[in-house]
PDB file of C-alpha atoms in Angstrom:
ATOM      1  CA  MET A   1       6.435  31.205  35.246  1.00  0.00           C
ATOM      2  CA  GLY A   2       9.540  29.283  36.302  1.00  0.00           C
ATOM      3  CA  PHE A   3      11.765  27.048  34.223  1.00  0.00           C
ATOM      4  CA  LEU A   4       9.987  23.857  35.352  1.00  0.00           C
ATOM      5  CA  ASP A   5       6.574  25.315  34.511  1.00  0.00           C
ATOM      6  CA  LYS A   6       7.792  26.352  31.041  1.00  0.00           C
ATOM      7  CA  ALA A   7       9.209  22.884  30.428  1.00  0.00           C
ATOM      8  CA  LYS A   8       5.905  21.248  31.461  1.00  0.00           C
ATOM      9  CA  ASP A   9       3.976  23.655  29.224  1.00  0.00           C
ATOM     10  CA  MET A  10       6.229  22.876  26.242  1.00  0.00           C
ATOM     11  CA  ALA A  11       5.937  19.126  26.868  1.00  0.00           C
ATOM     12  CA  GLY A  12       2.133  19.439  26.970  1.00  0.00           C
ATOM     13  CA  LYS A  13       2.085  21.323  23.662  1.00  0.00           C
ATOM     14  CA  ALA A  14       4.405  18.770  22.058  1.00  0.00           C
ATOM     15  CA  SER A  15       2.162  15.941  23.280  1.00  0.00           C
ATOM     16  CA  GLN A  16      -0.909  17.663  21.796  1.00  0.00           C
ATOM     17  CA  GLY A  17       0.927  18.044  18.487  1.00  0.00           C
ATOM     18  CA  LEU A  18       1.858  14.349  18.383  1.00  0.00           C
ATOM     19  CA  SER A  19      -1.715  13.386  19.209  1.00  0.00           C
ATOM     20  CA  GLY A  20      -2.918  15.489  16.271  1.00  0.00           C
ATOM     21  CA  LEU A  21      -0.421  13.771  13.971  1.00  0.00           C
ATOM     22  CA  LYS A  22      -1.603  10.368  15.216  1.00  0.00           C
ATOM     23  CA  ASP A  23      -5.249  11.271  14.527  1.00  0.00           C
ATOM     24  CA  MET A  24      -4.317  12.554  11.087  1.00  0.00           C
ATOM     25  CA  GLY A  25      -2.454   9.275  10.424  1.00  0.00           C
ATOM     26  CA  GLU A  26      -5.424   7.161  11.470  1.00  0.00           C
ATOM     27  CA  ASP A  27      -7.746   9.147   9.181  1.00  0.00           C
ATOM     28  CA  LYS A  28      -5.349   8.737   6.264  1.00  0.00           C
ATOM     29  CA  ILE A  29      -5.011   4.985   6.858  1.00  0.00           C
ATOM     30  CA  LYS A  30      -8.816   4.610   6.933  1.00  0.00           C
ATOM     31  CA  GLU A  31      -9.096   6.574   3.680  1.00  0.00           C
ATOM     32  CA  VAL A  32      -6.420   4.435   1.998  1.00  0.00           C
ATOM     33  CA  ILE A  33      -8.075   1.213   3.221  1.00  0.00           C
ATOM     34  CA  ASN A  34     -11.471   2.353   1.903  1.00  0.00           C
ATOM     35  CA  ASN A  35      -9.961   3.154  -1.515  1.00  0.00           C
ATOM     36  CA  PHE A  36      -8.074  -0.127  -1.434  1.00  0.00           C
ATOM     37  CA  ASN A  37     -11.234  -2.131  -0.636  1.00  0.00           C
ATOM     38  CA  GLU A  38     -13.080  -0.441  -3.485  1.00  0.00           C
ATOM     39  CA  ALA A  39     -10.239  -1.431  -5.845  1.00  0.00           C
ATOM     40  CA  ARG A  40     -10.010  -5.101  -4.820  1.00  0.00           C
ATOM     41  CA  PRO A  41     -12.567  -6.519  -7.302  1.00  0.00           C
ATOM     42  CA  SER A  42     -10.809  -4.770 -10.208  1.00  0.00           C
ATOM     43  CA  LEU A  43      -7.393  -5.901  -8.990  1.00  0.00           C
ATOM     44  CA  GLU A  44      -8.637  -9.498  -8.794  1.00  0.00           C
ATOM     45  CA  ASP A  45     -10.185  -9.254 -12.279  1.00  0.00           C
ATOM     46  CA  ALA A  46      -6.745  -8.186 -13.536  1.00  0.00           C
ATOM     47  CA  GLY A  47      -5.171 -11.303 -11.986  1.00  0.00           C
ATOM     48  CA  TYR A  48      -3.889  -9.943  -8.661  1.00  0.00           C
ATOM     49  CA  LYS A  49      -5.339 -11.632  -5.583  1.00  0.00           C
ATOM     50  CA  LEU A  50      -4.756 -10.035  -2.184  1.00  0.00           C
ATOM     51  CA  SER A  51      -3.144 -12.635   0.093  1.00  0.00           C
ATOM     52  CA  GLY A  52      -2.071 -10.492   3.040  1.00  0.00           C
ATOM     53  CA  LEU A  53      -2.269  -7.000   4.495  1.00  0.00           C
ATOM     54  CA  GLU A  54      -0.168  -5.228   7.110  1.00  0.00           C
ATOM     55  CA  ILE A  55      -1.127  -1.862   8.627  1.00  0.00           C
ATOM     56  CA  GLU A  56       1.588   0.173  10.307  1.00  0.00           C
ATOM     57  CA  MET A  57       0.292   2.943  12.582  1.00  0.00           C
ATOM     58  CA  GLY A  58       3.445   5.052  12.693  1.00  0.00           C
ATOM     59  CA  VAL A  59       4.222   8.553  11.580  1.00  0.00           C
ATOM     60  CA  PRO A  60       3.877   8.360   8.659  1.00  0.00           C
ATOM     61  CA  PRO A  61       1.428   5.438   8.504  1.00  0.00           C
ATOM     62  CA  LYS A  62       1.999   2.578   6.042  1.00  0.00           C
ATOM     63  CA  LEU A  63      -0.097  -0.116   4.422  1.00  0.00           C
ATOM     64  CA  THR A  64       1.718  -3.154   2.990  1.00  0.00           C
ATOM     65  CA  SER A  65      -0.236  -5.554   0.811  1.00  0.00           C
ATOM     66  CA  GLU A  66       0.782  -8.936  -0.590  1.00  0.00           C
ATOM     67  CA  PHE A  67      -0.525 -10.129  -3.936  1.00  0.00           C
ATOM     68  CA  GLU A  68      -0.452 -13.482  -5.685  1.00  0.00           C
ATOM     69  CA  CYS A  69      -0.243 -13.151  -9.462  1.00  0.00           C
ATOM     70  CA  GLN A  70      -2.472 -15.085 -11.816  1.00  0.00           C
ATOM     71  CA  LYS A  71      -2.878 -14.891 -15.569  1.00  0.00           C
ATOM     72  CA  ALA A  72      -5.407 -12.401 -16.910  1.00  0.00           C
ATOM     73  CA  SER A  73      -6.244 -11.324 -20.440  1.00  0.00           C
ATOM     74  CA  GLU A  74      -5.147  -7.964 -21.792  1.00  0.00           C
ATOM     75  CA  GLU A  75      -8.840  -7.080 -22.057  1.00  0.00           C
ATOM     76  CA  LYS A  76      -9.440  -7.717 -18.329  1.00  0.00           C
ATOM     77  CA  ILE A  77      -6.353  -5.699 -17.379  1.00  0.00           C
ATOM     78  CA  ASN A  78      -7.459  -2.767 -19.554  1.00  0.00           C
ATOM     79  CA  SER A  79     -10.968  -2.995 -18.111  1.00  0.00           C
ATOM     80  CA  ALA A  80      -9.531  -2.907 -14.564  1.00  0.00           C
ATOM     81  CA  LEU A  81      -7.369   0.130 -15.429  1.00  0.00           C
ATOM     82  CA  GLU A  82     -10.434   1.920 -16.780  1.00  0.00           C
ATOM     83  CA  SER A  83     -12.583   1.056 -13.742  1.00  0.00           C
ATOM     84  CA  LEU A  84      -9.905   2.425 -11.382  1.00  0.00           C
ATOM     85  CA  LYS A  85      -9.341   5.756 -13.167  1.00  0.00           C
ATOM     86  CA  ASP A  86     -11.069   7.643 -10.306  1.00  0.00           C
ATOM     87  CA  ASN A  87      -9.424   5.626  -7.520  1.00  0.00           C
ATOM     88  CA  LYS A  88      -5.917   7.068  -7.111  1.00  0.00           C
ATOM     89  CA  ILE A  89      -4.724   4.371  -4.689  1.00  0.00           C
ATOM     90  CA  GLY A  90      -6.218   1.484  -6.669  1.00  0.00           C
ATOM     91  CA  LEU A  91      -4.807   2.760  -9.952  1.00  0.00           C
ATOM     92  CA  MET A  92      -1.346   3.243  -8.440  1.00  0.00           C
ATOM     93  CA  VAL A  93      -1.429  -0.276  -6.962  1.00  0.00           C
ATOM     94  CA  LEU A  94      -2.590  -1.877 -10.224  1.00  0.00           C
ATOM     95  CA  LYS A  95       0.022  -0.067 -12.329  1.00  0.00           C
ATOM     96  CA  SER A  96       2.701  -1.081  -9.821  1.00  0.00           C
ATOM     97  CA  LEU A  97       1.546  -4.703  -9.930  1.00  0.00           C
ATOM     98  CA  ILE A  98       1.609  -4.740 -13.732  1.00  0.00           C
ATOM     99  CA  LYS A  99       5.153  -3.324 -13.855  1.00  0.00           C
ATOM    100  CA  ALA A 100       6.412  -5.623 -11.097  1.00  0.00           C
ATOM    101  CA  ASN A 101       4.836  -8.690 -12.707  1.00  0.00           C
ATOM    102  CA  SER A 102       6.404  -7.787 -16.037  1.00  0.00           C
ATOM    103  CA  LEU A 103       9.808  -7.430 -14.384  1.00  0.00           C
ATOM    104  CA  GLN A 104       9.557 -10.714 -12.457  1.00  0.00           C
ATOM    105  CA  SER A 105       8.664 -12.651 -15.589  1.00  0.00           C
ATOM    106  CA  GLY A 106      12.140 -11.835 -16.907  1.00  0.00           C
ATOM    107  CA  ILE A 107      13.983 -12.852 -13.740  1.00  0.00           C
ATOM    108  CA  SER A 108      15.314 -16.348 -13.203  1.00  0.00           C
ATOM    109  CA  LEU A 109      17.026 -17.216  -9.923  1.00  0.00           C
ATOM    110  CA  LYS A 110      18.510 -20.657  -9.565  1.00  0.00           C
ATOM    111  CA  GLY A 111      16.902 -22.511  -6.657  1.00  0.00           C
ATOM    112  CA  LEU A 112      14.263 -19.825  -6.058  1.00  0.00           C
ATOM    113  CA  LYS A 113      10.744 -19.488  -7.391  1.00  0.00           C
ATOM    114  CA  PHE A 114       8.688 -16.308  -7.630  1.00  0.00           C
ATOM    115  CA  SER A 115       6.286 -16.173  -4.678  1.00  0.00           C
ATOM    116  CA  HIS A 116       4.397 -12.869  -4.577  1.00  0.00           C
ATOM    117  CA  ILE A 117       4.516  -9.078  -4.867  1.00  0.00           C
ATOM    118  CA  GLU A 118       4.411  -6.744  -1.869  1.00  0.00           C
ATOM    119  CA  ILE A 119       3.298  -3.151  -2.295  1.00  0.00           C
ATOM    120  CA  GLU A 120       3.864  -0.614   0.451  1.00  0.00           C
ATOM    121  CA  VAL A 121       1.586   2.421   0.320  1.00  0.00           C
ATOM    122  CA  GLY A 122       2.976   5.241   2.429  1.00  0.00           C
ATOM    123  CA  LEU A 123       4.865   8.489   2.180  1.00  0.00           C
ATOM    124  CA  ILE A 124       7.292   6.758  -0.208  1.00  0.00           C
ATOM    125  CA  PRO A 125       5.609   3.875  -2.094  1.00  0.00           C
ATOM    126  CA  ASN A 126       7.657   0.697  -2.409  1.00  0.00           C
ATOM    127  CA  VAL A 127       7.289  -2.505  -4.447  1.00  0.00           C
ATOM    128  CA  ARG A 128       8.997  -5.805  -3.575  1.00  0.00           C
ATOM    129  CA  LEU A 129       9.260  -8.979  -5.637  1.00  0.00           C
ATOM    130  CA  ILE A 130       9.495 -11.946  -3.280  1.00  0.00           C
ATOM    131  CA  PHE A 131      11.261 -15.146  -4.341  1.00  0.00           C
ATOM    132  CA  SER A 132      11.552 -18.213  -2.106  1.00  0.00           C
TER     133      SER A 132
END
């Protein structure tokens, strides 16, 4: 096998590997979306309404959700936490929303008003407080 043949063979194997990663990413995104959909009623009961969703099909994949915050009783929040105890993604999102909402309530920026919370679910989760 010559140099060119070896290079083509290696490129083919690399392409197969990337395809496998892509398939794995799509499966993971679908799993996260399913868990997320199951959590939505509990999140809304706790005062967090989904207002936008962005799906990034990269390696690694990412799901970014936007939430509007509304008032909810302590009882409803505790009930939502309990109902999500078996939904890892939903529980992580709700706990993140609670912490972020608590933080934003103590922030005052002249000329800006709190708008919403963005939560990025991916390899490294990320929470953003958006003021406009």
